[in-house]
Coordinates of C-alpha atoms in Angstrom, one line a residue:
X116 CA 74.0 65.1 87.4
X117 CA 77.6 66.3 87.2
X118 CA 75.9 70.1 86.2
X119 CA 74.3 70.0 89.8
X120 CA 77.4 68.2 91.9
X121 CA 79.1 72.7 92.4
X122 CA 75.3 73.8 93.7
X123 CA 75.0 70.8 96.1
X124 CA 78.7 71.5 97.6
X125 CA 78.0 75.2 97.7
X126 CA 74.7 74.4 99.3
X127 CA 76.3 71.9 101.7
X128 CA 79.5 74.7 102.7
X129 CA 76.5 77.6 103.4
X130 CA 77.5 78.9 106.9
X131 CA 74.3 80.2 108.7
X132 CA 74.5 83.1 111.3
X133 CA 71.8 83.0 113.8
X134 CA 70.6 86.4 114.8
X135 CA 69.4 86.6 118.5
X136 CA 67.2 89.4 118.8
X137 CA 66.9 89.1 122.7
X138 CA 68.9 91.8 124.5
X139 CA 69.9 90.1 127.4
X140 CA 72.2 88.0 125.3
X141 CA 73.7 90.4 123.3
X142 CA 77.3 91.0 124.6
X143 CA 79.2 94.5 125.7
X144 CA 81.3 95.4 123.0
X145 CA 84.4 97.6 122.9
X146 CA 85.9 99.7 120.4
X147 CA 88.7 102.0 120.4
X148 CA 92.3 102.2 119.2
X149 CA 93.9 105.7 121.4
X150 CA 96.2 107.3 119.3
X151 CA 99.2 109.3 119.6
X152 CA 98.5 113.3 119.3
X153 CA 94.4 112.7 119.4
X154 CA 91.8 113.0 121.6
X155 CA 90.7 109.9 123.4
X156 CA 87.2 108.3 122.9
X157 CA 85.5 104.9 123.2
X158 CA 82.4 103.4 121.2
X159 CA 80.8 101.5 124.0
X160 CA 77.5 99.1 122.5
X161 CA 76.0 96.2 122.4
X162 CA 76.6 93.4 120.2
X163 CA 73.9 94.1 117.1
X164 CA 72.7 92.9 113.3
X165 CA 74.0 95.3 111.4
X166 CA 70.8 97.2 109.9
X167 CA 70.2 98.2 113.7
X168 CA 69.7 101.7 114.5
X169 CA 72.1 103.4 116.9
X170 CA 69.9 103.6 119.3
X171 CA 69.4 99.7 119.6
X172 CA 73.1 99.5 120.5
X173 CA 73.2 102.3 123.4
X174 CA 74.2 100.7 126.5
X175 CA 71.7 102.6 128.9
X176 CA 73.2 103.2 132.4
X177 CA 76.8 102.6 131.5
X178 CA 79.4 104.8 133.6
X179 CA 82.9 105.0 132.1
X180 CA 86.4 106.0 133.8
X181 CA 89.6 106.0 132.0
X182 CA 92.8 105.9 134.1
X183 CA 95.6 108.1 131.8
X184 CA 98.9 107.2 133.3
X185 CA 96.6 106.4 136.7
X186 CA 95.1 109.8 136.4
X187 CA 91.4 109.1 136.5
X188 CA 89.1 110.6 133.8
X189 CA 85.3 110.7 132.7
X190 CA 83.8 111.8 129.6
X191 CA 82.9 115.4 129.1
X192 CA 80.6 114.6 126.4
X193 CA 78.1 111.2 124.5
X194 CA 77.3 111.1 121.6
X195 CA 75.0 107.5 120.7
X196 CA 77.6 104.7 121.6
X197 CA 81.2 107.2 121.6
X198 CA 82.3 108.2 124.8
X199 CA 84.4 111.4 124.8
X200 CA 87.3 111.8 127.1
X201 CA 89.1 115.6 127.7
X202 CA 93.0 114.0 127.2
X203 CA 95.1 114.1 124.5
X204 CA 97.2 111.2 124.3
X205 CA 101.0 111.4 124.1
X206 CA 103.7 107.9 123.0
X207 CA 103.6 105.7 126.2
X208 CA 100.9 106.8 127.9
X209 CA 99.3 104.0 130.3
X210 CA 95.6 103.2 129.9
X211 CA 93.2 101.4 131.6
X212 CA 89.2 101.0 131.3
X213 CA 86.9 100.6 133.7
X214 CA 83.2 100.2 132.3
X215 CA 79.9 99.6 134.8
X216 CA 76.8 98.9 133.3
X217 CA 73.5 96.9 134.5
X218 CA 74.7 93.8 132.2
X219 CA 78.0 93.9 134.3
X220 CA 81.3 95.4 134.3
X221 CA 84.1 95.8 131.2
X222 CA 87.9 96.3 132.0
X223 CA 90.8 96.5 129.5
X224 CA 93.8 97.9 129.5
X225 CA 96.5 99.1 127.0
X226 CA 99.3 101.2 126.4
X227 CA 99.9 104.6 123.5
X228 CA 102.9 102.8 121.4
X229 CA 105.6 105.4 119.7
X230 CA 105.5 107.0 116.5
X231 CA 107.2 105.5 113.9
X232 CA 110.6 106.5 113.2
X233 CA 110.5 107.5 109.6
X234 CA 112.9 110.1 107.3
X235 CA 114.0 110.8 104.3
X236 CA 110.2 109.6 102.8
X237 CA 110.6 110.4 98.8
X238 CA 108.1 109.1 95.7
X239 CA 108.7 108.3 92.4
X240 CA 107.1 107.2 89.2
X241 CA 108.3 105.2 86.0
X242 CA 105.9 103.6 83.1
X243 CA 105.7 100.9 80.6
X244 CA 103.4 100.0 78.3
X245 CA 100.6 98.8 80.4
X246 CA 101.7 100.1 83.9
X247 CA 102.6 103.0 86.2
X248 CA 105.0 102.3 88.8
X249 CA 105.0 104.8 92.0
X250 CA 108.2 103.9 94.2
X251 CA 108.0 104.9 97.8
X252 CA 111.1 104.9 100.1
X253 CA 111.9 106.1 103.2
X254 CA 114.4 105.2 106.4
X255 CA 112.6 102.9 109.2
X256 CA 114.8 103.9 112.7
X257 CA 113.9 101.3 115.0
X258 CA 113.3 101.9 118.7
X259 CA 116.0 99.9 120.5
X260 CA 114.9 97.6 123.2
X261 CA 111.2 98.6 122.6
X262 CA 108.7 96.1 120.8
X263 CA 107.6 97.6 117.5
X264 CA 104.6 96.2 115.5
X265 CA 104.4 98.0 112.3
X266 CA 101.8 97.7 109.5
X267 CA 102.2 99.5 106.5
X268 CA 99.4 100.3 104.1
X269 CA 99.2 102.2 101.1
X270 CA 95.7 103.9 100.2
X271 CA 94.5 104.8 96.6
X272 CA 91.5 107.2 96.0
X273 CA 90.3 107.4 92.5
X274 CA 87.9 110.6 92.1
X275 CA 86.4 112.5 88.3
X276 CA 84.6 110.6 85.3
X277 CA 84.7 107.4 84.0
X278 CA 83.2 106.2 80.8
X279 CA 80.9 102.6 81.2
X280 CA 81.4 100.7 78.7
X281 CA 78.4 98.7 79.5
X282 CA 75.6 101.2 80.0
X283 CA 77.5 103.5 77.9
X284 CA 77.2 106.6 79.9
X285 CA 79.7 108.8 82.2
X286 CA 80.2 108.0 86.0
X287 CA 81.0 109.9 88.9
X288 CA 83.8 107.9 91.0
X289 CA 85.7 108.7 93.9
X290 CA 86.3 105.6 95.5
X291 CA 89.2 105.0 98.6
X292 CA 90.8 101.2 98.8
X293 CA 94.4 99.8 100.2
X294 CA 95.8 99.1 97.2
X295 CA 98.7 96.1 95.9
X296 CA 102.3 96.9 96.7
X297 CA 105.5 94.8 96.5
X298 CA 108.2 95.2 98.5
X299 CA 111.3 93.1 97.2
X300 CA 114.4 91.5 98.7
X301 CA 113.9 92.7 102.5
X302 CA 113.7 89.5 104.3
X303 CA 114.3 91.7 107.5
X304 CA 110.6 92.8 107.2
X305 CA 108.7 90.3 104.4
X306 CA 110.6 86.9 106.0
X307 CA 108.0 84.4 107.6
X308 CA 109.7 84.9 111.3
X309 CA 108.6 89.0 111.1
X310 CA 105.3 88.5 109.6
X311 CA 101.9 86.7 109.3
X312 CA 101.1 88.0 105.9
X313 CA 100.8 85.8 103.2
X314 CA 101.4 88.1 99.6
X315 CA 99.4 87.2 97.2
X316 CA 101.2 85.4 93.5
X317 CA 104.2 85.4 96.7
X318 CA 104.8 89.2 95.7
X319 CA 101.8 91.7 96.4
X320 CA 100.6 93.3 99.5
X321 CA 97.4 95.2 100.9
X322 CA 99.3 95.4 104.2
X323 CA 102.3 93.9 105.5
X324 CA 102.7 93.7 109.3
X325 CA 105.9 93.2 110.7
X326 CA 107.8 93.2 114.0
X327 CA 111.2 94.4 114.4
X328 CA 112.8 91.0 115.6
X329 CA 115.4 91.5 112.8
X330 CA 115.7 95.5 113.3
X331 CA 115.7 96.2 116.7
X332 CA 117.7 99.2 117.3
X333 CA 118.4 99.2 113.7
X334 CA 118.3 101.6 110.5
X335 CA 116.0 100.1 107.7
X336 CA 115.7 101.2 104.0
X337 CA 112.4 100.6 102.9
X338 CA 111.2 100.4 99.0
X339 CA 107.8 99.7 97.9
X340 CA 106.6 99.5 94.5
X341 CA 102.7 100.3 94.1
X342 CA 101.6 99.1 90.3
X343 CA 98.6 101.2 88.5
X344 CA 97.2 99.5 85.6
X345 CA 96.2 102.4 82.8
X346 CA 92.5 102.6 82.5
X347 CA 91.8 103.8 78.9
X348 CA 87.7 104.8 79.9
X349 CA 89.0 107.4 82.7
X350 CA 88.2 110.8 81.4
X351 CA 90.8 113.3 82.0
X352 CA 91.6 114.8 84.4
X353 CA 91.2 112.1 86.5
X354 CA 92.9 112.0 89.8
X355 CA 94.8 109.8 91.4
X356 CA 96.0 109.5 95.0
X357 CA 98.5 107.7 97.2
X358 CA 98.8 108.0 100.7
X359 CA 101.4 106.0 102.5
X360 CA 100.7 105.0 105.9
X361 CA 103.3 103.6 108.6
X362 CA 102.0 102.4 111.9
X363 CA 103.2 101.9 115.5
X364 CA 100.6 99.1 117.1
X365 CA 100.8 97.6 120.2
X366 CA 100.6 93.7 120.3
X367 CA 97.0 93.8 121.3
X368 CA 96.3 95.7 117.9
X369 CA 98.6 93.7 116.3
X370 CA 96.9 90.3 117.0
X371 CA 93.7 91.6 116.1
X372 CA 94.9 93.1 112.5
X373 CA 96.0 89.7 111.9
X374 CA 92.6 88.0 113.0
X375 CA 90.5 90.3 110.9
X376 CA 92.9 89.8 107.9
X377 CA 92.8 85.9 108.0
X378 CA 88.6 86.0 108.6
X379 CA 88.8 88.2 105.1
X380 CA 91.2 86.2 103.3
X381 CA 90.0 83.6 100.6
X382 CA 90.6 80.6 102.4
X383 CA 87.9 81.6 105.1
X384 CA 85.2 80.7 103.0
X385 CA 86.2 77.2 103.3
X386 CA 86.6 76.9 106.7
X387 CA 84.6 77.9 109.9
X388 CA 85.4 81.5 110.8
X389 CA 87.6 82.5 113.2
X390 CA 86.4 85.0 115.9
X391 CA 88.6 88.5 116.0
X392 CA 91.5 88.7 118.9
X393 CA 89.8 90.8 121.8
X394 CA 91.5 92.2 124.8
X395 CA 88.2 93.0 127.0
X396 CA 87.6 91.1 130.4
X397 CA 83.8 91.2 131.1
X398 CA 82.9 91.6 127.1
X399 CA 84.3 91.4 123.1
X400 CA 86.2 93.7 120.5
X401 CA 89.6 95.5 121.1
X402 CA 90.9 98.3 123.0
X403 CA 94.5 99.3 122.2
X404 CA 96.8 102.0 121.0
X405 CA 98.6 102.8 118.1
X406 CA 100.9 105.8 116.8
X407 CA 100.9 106.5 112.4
X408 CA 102.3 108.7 110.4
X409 CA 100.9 109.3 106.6
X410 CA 102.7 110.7 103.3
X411 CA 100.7 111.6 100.6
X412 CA 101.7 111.8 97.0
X413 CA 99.9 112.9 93.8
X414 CA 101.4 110.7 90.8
X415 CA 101.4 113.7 88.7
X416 CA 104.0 115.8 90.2
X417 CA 106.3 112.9 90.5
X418 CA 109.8 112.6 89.1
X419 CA 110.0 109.6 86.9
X420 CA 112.9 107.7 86.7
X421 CA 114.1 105.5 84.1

């Protein structure tokens, strides 16, 4: 009896999704984050399962405008569910969205947010035993008197040949993830009154987001410390790649980042699943703009340090 009590709980915690097939009930959906320096598009579908074909989600008979500082534009070209605009967006442009379809009619508005402020970005490595340490640092300059929502992320891609030790052949990997950092004593960006983020062991991040209530206007030093565990099956060369990526969101995005990261974190499987922040009057999903800059660094032309 005790051997069968951890089934019958993880039987009795089981969510079940119901998938409603019937297209009148499936919802307009909205999905695009403008960006500073690109050209602007939209995806524009249906809700869907997620083994539909594009074609299922194509909202047929949809006209879009987008306002660009209250300069109206259409798109020049469709491609399935993206929507092509001919802008390229610039730090505080105005946007607003006006969709009409059969189903009904989708508005949202946001805004392009600033670039990042960032100098004086620099890398470094140092070793032990068991780990590499990469050090990033760089100078945050704050925007005074201008909300900033920053989320900084640090991506890993592991590419070349790995040896399995358990069907005792070669693989092929080249695999991209946000990877754990640590960034220690800097209450001014890690303090529970600038962040929703939760590290994990109270140290490690995949993503910290932050606002600047403790910056604004300010000059921030920033040090993170990404840890690489030595894998003694990689065959060399094997490569290994950081790239450091600072963001500039809006609140909009902001909110949503932080609704997608609690729906992933661990204590969502014991509790019912909170829907993602929208912004979108007449449907769902999230229309606003951010501004990133990226530094990449390949740990084998680092400097170490001691």
């Amino acid at each position: 009896m005790l051997l069968l009590m951890p089934l019958l709980l993880l039987v009795g915690c089981e969510k079940v999704l119901d998938i409603d097939d019937n297209n009148q009930q499936r919802k307009l959906v909205v999905n695009a984050v403008p960006t500073a320096d690109q050209r602007l598009f939209v995806n524009f579908s249906y809700t869907h399962f997620f083994l539909d074909n594009n074609n299922s989600q194509v909202v047929d008979g949809a006209e879009l405008k987008m306002y660009v500082n209250n300069v109206a534009y259409t798109p020049d070209s469709v491609s399935n569910c993206n929507y092509f605009f001919p802008v390229v967006l610039a730090p505080d442009d105005s946007l607003r969205l006006e969709a009409t379809t059969p189903r009904g009619n989708v508005y949202a508005e946001t805004y392009v947010p600033r670039m990042p402020n960032i100098d004086s970005v620099r890398f470094a490595s140092f070793a032990s035993s068991s780990f590499n340490f990469y050090t990033a640092r760089f100078n945050l300059h704050d925007h005074a008197n201008y909300p900033e929502y920053y989320n900084i992320t640090v991506m890993q891609r592991d590419s070349g040949e790995r040896y399995n030790i358990w069907t005792r052949q070669i693989d092929t990997v080249d695999t991209i993830r946000n990877t754990y950092f640590l960034i220690p004593n800097n209450p001014n960006i890690t303090a529970s009154d600038v962040t929703p983020n939760m590290p994990l062991a109270g140290y490690l991040y995949t993503g910290l987001m932050c606002t600047d209530k403790r910056i604004d206007g300010a000059d921030e030093q920033v040090q993170l410390y990404i840890m690489h565990l030595t894998d003694t099956n990689e065959i060399a060369p094997f490569k290994h790649e950081y790239t450091l990526r600072i963001e500039s969101a809006t609140y909009d995005r902001f909110r949503y980042l932080i609704s997608v990261a609690s729906a992933n974190s661990m204590s969502s499987f014991f509790a019912e699943q909170a829907q993602p922040y929208t912004n979108i009057s007449g449907g769902v999903g999230i229309f606003a703009g951010t501004g990133s800059l990226t530094f990449r660094f390949d740990p084998d032309t680092l400097v170490q340090e001691n």
